[in-house]
Short mmCIF file of the N, C-alpha and C atoms (twelve columns), coordinates in Angstrom:
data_MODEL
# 
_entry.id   MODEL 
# 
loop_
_atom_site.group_PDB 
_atom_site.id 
_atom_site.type_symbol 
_atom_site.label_atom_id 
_atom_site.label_alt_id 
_atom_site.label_comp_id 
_atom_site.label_asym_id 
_atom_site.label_seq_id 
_atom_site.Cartn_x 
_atom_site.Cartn_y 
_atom_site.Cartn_z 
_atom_site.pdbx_PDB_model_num 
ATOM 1   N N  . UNK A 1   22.969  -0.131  30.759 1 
ATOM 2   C CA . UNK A 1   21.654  0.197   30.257 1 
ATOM 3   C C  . UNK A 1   21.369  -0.519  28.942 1 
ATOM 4   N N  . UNK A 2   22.362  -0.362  27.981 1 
ATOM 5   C CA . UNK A 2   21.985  -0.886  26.618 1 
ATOM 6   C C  . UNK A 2   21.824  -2.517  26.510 1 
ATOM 7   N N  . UNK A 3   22.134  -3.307  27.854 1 
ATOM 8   C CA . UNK A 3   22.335  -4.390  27.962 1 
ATOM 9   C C  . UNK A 3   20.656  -5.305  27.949 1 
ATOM 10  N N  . UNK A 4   19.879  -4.334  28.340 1 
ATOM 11  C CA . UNK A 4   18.525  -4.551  28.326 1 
ATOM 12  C C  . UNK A 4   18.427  -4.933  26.728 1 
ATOM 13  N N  . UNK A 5   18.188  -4.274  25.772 1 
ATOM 14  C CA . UNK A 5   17.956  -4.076  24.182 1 
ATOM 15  C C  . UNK A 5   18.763  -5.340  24.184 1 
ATOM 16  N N  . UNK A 6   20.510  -5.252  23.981 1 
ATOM 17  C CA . UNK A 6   20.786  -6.079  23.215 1 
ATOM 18  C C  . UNK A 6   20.708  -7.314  23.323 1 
ATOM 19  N N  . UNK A 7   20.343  -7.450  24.539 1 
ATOM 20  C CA . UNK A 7   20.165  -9.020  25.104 1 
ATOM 21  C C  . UNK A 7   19.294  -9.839  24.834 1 
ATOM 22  N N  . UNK A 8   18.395  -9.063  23.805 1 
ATOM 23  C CA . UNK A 8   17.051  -9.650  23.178 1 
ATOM 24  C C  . UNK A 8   16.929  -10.953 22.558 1 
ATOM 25  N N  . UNK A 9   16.706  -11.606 22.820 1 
ATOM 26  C CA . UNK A 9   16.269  -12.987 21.428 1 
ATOM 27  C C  . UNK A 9   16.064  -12.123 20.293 1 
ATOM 28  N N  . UNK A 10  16.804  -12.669 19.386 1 
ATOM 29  C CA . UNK A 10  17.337  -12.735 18.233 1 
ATOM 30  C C  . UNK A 10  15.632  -12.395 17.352 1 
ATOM 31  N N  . UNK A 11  15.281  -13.575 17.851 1 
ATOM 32  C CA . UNK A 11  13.490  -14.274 17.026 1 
ATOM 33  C C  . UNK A 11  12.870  -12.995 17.198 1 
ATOM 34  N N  . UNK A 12  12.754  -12.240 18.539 1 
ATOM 35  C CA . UNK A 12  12.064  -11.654 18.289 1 
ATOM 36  C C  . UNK A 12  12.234  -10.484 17.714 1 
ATOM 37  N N  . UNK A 13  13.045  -9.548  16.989 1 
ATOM 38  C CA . UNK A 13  13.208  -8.743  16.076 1 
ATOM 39  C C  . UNK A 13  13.421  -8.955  14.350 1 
ATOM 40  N N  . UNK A 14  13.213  -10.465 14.595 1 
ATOM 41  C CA . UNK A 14  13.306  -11.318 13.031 1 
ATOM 42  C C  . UNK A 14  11.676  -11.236 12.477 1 
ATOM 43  N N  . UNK A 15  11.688  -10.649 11.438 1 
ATOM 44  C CA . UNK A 15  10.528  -10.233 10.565 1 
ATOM 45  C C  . UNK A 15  10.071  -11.418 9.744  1 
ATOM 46  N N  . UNK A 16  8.502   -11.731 10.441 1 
ATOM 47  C CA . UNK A 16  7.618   -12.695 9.400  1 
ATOM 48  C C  . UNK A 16  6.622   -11.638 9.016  1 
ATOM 49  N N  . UNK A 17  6.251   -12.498 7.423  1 
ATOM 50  C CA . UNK A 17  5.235   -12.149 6.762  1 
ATOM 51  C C  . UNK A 17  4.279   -13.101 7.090  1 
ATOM 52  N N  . UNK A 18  2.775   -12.381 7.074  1 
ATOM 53  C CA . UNK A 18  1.604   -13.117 6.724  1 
ATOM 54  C C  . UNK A 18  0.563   -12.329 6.233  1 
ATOM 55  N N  . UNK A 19  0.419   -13.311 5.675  1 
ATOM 56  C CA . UNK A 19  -0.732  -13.185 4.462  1 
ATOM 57  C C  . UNK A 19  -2.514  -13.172 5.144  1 
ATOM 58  N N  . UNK A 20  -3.273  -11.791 4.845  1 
ATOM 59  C CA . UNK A 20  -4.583  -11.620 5.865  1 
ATOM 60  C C  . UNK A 20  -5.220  -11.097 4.468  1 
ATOM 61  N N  . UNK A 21  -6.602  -11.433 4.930  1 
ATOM 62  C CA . UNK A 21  -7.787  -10.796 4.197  1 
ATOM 63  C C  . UNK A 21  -8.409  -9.203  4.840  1 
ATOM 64  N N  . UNK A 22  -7.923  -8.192  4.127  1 
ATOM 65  C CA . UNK A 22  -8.448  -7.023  4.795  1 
ATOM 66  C C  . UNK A 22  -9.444  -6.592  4.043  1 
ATOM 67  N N  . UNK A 23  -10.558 -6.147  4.233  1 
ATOM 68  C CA . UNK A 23  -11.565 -5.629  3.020  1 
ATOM 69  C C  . UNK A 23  -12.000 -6.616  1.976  1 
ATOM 70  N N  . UNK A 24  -11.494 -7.768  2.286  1 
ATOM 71  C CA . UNK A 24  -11.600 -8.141  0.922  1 
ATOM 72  C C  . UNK A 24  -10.753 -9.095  0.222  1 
ATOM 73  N N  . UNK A 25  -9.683  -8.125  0.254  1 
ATOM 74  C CA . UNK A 25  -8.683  -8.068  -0.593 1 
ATOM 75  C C  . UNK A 25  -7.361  -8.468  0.333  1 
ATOM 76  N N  . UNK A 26  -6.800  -9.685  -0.721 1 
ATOM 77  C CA . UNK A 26  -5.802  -10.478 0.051  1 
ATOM 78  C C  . UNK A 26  -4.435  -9.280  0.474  1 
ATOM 79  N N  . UNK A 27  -3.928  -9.294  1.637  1 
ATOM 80  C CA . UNK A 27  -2.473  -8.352  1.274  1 
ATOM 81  C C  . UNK A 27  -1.524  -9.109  2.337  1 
ATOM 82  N N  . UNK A 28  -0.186  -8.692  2.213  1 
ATOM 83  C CA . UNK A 28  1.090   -9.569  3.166  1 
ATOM 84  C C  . UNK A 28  1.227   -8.174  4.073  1 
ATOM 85  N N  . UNK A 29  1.452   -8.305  5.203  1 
ATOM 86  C CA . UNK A 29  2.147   -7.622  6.132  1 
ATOM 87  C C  . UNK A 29  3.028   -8.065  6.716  1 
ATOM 88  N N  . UNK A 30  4.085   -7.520  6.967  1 
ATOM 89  C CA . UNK A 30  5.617   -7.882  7.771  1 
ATOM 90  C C  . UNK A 30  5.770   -7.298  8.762  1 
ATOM 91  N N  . UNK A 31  5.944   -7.762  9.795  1 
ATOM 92  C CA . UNK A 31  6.173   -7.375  11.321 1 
ATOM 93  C C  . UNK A 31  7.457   -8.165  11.870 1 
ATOM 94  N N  . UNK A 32  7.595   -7.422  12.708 1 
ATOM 95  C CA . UNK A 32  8.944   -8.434  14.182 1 
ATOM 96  C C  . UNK A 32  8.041   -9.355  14.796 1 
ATOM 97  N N  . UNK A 33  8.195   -10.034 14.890 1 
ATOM 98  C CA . UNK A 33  7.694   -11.742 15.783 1 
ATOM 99  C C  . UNK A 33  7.238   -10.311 17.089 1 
ATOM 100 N N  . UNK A 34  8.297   -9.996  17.649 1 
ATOM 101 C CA . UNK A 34  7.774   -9.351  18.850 1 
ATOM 102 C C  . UNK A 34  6.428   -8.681  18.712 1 
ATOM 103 N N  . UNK A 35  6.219   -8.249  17.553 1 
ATOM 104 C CA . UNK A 35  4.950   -7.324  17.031 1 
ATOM 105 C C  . UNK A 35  3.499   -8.552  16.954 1 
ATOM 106 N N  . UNK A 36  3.991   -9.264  16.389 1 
ATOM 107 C CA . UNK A 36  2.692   -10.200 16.483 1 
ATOM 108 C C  . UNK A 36  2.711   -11.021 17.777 1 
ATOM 109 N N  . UNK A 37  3.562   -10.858 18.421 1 
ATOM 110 C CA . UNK A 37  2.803   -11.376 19.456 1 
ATOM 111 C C  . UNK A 37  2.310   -11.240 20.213 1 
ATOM 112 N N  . UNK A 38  2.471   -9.546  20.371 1 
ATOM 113 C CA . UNK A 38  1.624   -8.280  21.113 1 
ATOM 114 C C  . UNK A 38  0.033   -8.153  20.473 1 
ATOM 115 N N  . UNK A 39  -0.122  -8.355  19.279 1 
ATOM 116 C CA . UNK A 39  -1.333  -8.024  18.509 1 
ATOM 117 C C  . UNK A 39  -2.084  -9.609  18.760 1 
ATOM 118 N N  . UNK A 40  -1.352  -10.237 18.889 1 
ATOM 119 C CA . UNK A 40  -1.946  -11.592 19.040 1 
ATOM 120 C C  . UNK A 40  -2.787  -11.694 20.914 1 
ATOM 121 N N  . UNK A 41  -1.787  -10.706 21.469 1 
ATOM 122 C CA . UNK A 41  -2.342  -10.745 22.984 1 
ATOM 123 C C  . UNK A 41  -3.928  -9.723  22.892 1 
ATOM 124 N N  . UNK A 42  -3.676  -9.215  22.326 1 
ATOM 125 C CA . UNK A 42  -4.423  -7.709  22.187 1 
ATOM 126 C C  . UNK A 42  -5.856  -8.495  21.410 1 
ATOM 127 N N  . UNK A 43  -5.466  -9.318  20.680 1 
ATOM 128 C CA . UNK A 43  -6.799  -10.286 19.998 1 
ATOM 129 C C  . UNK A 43  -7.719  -11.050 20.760 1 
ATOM 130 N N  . UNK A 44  -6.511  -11.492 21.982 1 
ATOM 131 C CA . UNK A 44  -7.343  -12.336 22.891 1 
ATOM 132 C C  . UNK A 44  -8.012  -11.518 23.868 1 
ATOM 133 N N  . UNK A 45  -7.220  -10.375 24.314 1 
ATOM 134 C CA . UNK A 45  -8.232  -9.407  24.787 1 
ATOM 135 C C  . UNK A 45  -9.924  -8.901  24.646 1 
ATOM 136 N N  . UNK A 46  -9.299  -8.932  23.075 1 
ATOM 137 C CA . UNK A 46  -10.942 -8.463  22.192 1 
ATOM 138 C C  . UNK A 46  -11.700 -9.774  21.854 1 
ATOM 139 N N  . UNK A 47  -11.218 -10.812 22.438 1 
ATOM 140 C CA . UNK A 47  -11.720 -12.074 21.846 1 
ATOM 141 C C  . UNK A 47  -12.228 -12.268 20.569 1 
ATOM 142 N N  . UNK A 48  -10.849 -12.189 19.840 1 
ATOM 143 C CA . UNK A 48  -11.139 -12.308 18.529 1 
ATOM 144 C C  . UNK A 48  -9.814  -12.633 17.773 1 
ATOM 145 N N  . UNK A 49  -9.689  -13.601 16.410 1 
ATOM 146 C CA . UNK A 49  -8.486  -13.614 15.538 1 
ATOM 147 C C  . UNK A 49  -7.672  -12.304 16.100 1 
ATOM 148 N N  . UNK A 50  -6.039  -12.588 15.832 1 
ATOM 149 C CA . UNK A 50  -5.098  -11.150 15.123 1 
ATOM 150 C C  . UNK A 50  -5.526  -11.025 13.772 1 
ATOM 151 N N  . UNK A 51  -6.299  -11.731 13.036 1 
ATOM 152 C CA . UNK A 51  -6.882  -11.734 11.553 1 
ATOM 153 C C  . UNK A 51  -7.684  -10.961 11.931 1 
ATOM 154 N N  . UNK A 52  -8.795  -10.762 12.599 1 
ATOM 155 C CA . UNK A 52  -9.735  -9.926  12.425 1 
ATOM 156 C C  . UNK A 52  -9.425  -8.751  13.297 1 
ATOM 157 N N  . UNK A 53  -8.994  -8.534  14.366 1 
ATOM 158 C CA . UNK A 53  -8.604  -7.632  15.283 1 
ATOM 159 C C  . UNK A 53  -7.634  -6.854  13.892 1 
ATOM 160 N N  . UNK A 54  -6.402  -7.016  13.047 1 
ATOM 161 C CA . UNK A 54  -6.202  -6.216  12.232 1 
ATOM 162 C C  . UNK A 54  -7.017  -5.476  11.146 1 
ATOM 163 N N  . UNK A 55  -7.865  -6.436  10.948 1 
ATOM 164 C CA . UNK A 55  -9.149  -5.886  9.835  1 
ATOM 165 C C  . UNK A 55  -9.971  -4.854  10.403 1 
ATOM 166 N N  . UNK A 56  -10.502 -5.328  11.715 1 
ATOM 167 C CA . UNK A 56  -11.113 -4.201  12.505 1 
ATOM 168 C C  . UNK A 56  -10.330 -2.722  12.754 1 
ATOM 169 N N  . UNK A 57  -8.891  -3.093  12.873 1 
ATOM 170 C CA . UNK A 57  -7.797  -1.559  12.504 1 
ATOM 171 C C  . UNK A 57  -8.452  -0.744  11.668 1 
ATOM 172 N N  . UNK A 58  -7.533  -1.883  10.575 1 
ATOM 173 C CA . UNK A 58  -7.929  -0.942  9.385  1 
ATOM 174 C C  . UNK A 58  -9.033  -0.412  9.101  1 
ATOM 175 N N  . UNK A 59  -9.922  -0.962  9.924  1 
ATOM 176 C CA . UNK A 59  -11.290 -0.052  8.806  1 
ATOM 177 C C  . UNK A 59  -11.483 1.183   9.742  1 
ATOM 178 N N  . UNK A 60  -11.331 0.942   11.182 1 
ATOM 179 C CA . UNK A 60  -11.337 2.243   12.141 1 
ATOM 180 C C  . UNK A 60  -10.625 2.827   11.731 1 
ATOM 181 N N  . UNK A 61  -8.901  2.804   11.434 1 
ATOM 182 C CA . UNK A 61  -8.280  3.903   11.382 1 
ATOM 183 C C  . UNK A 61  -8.788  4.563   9.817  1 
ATOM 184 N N  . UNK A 62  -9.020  3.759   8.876  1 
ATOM 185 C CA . UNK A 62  -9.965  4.391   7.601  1 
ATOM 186 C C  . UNK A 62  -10.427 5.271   7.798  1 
ATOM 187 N N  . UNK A 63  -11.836 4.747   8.571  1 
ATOM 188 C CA . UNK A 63  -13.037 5.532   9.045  1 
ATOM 189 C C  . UNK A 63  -12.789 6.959   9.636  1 
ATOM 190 N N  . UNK A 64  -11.555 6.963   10.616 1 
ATOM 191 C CA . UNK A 64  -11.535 7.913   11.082 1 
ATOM 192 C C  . UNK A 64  -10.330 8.830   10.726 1 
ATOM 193 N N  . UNK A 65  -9.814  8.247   9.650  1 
ATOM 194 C CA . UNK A 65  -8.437  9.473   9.267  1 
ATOM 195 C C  . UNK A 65  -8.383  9.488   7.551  1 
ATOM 196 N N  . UNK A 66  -9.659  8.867   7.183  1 
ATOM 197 C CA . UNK A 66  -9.468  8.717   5.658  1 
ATOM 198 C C  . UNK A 66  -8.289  7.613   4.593  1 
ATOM 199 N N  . UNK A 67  -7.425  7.571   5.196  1 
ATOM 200 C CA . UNK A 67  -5.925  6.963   4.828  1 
ATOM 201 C C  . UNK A 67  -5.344  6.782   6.340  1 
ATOM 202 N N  . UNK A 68  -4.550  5.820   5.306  1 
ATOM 203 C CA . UNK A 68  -3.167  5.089   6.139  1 
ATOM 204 C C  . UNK A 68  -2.222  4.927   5.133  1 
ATOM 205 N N  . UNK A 69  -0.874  6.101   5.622  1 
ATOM 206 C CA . UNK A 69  -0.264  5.658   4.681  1 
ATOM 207 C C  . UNK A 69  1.076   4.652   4.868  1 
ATOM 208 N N  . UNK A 70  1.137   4.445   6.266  1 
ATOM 209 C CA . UNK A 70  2.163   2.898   6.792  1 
ATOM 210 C C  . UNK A 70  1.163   2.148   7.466  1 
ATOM 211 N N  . UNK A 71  0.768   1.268   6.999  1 
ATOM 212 C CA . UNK A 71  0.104   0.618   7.927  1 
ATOM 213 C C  . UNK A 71  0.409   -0.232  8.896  1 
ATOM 214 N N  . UNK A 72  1.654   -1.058  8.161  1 
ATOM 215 C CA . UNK A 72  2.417   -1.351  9.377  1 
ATOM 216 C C  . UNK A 72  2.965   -0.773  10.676 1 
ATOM 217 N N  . UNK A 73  3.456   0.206   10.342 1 
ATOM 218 C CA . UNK A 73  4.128   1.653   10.962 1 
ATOM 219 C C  . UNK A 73  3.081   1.519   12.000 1 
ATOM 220 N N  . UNK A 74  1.632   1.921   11.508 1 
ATOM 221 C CA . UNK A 74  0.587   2.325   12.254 1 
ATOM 222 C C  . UNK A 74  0.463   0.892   13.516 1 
ATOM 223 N N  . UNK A 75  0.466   -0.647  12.824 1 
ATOM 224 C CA . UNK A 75  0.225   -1.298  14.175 1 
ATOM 225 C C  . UNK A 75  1.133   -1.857  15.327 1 
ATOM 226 N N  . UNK A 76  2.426   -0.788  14.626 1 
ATOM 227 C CA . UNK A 76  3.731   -0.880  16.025 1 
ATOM 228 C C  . UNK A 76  3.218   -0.110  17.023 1 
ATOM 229 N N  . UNK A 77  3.221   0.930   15.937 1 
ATOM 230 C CA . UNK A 77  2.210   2.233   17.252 1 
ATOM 231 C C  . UNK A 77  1.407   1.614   18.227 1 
ATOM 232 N N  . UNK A 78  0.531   1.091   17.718 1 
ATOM 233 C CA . UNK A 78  -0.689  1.018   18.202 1 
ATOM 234 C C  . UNK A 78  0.200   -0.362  19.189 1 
ATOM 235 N N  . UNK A 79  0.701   -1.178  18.712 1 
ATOM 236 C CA . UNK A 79  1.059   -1.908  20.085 1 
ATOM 237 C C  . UNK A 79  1.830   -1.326  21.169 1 
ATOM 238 N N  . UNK A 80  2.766   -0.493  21.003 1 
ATOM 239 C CA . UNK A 80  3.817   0.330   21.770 1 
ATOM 240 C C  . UNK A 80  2.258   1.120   22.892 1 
ATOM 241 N N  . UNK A 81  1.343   1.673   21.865 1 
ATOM 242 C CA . UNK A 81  0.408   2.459   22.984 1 
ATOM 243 C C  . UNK A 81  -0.024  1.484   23.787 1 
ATOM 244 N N  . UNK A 82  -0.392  0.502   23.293 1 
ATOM 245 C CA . UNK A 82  -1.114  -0.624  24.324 1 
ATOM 246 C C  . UNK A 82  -0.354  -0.744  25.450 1 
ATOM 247 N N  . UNK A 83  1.358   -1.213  25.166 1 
ATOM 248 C CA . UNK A 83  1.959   -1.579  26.320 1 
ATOM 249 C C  . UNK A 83  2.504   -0.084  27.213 1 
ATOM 250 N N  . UNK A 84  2.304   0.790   26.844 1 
ATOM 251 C CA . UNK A 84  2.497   1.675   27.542 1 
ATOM 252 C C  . UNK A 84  1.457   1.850   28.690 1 
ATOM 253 N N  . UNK A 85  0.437   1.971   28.577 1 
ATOM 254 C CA . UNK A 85  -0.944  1.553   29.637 1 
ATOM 255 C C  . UNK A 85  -0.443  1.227   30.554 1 
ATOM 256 N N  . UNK A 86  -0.657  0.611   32.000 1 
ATOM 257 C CA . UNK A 86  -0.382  -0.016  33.014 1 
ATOM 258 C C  . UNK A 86  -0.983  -0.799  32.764 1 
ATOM 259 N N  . UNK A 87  -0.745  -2.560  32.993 1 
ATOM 260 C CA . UNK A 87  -0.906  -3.516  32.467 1 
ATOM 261 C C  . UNK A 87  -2.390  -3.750  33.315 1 
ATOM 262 N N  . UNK A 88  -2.717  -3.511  34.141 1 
ATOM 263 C CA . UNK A 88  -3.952  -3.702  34.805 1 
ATOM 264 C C  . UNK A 88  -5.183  -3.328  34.264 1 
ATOM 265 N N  . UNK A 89  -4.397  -1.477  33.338 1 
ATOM 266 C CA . UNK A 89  -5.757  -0.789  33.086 1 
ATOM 267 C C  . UNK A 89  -5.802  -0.824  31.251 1 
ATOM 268 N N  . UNK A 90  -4.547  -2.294  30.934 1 
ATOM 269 C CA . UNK A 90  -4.850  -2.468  29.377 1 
ATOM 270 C C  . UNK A 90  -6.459  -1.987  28.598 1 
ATOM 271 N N  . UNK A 91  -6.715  -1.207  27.943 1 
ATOM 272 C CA . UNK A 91  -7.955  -1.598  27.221 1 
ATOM 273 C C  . UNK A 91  -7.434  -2.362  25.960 1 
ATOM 274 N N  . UNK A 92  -9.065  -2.624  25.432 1 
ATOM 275 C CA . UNK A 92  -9.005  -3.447  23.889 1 
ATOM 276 C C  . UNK A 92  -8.092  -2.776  23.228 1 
ATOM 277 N N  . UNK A 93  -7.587  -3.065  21.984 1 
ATOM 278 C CA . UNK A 93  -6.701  -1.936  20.975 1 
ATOM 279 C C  . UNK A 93  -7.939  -0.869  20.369 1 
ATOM 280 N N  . UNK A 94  -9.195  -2.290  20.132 1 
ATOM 281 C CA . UNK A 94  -9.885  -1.173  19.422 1 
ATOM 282 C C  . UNK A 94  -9.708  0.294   20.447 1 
ATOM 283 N N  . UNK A 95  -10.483 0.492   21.190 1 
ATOM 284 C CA . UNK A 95  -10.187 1.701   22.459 1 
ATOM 285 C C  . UNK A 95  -9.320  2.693   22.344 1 
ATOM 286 N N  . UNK A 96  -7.944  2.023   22.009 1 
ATOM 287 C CA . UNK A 96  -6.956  2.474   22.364 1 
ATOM 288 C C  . UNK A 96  -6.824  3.308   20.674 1 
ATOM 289 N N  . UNK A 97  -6.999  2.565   19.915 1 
ATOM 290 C CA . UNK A 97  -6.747  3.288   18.060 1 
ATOM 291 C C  . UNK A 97  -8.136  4.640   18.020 1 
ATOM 292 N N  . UNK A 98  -8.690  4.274   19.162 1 
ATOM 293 C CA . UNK A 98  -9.967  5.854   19.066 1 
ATOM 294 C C  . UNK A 98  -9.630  6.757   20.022 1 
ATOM 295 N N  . UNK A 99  -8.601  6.668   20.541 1 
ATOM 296 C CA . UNK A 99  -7.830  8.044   21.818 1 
ATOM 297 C C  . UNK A 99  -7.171  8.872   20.909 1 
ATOM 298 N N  . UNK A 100 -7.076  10.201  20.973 1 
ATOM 299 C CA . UNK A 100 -6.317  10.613  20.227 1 
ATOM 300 C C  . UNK A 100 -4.845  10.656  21.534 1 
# 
């Protein structure tokens, strides 16, 4: 069983930073390669940047919970919910960050 996990490429649990404009205001977020490249699928979904598809996060999950206090935290979640879906009946993320 555990042979699944450990057998992973390396890359993809290796953490890049990048640097996005949210609000405004410049900030770095750090993710697993695996993480952006889920948010990067999820962009093309919404036909739009992972630059703006994260900006659009943040201001929904704002809007609707006042705070975020991991935000990163928050867009593992939010990819883990995506791929949990059946891949047929994927919605946008936006969609998916307004389900409770």
């Amino acid at each position: 069983m555990c042979e699944l996990y450990v057998k992973a490429d390396p890359i993809l649990y290796e953490s890049r930073s990048r640097s996005l404009r949210i609000c405004g205001v410049v900030t770095t977020l750090r993710l697993e390669n695996q993480f952006w490249d889920i948010l990067s699928e999820i962009a093309a979904v919404d036909g739009m940047t992972t630059n703006q598809l994260i900006s659009k996060l943040y201001e929904e999950v704002m809007d609707y919970r006042g705070e975020v206090v991991n935000f990163a935290s928050f867009l593992r979640v939010s990819c883990c919910r995506y791929l949990a879906q059946p891949q047929d009946k994927r919605a946008p993320l936006s969609l998916v960050a307004n389900r409770s």
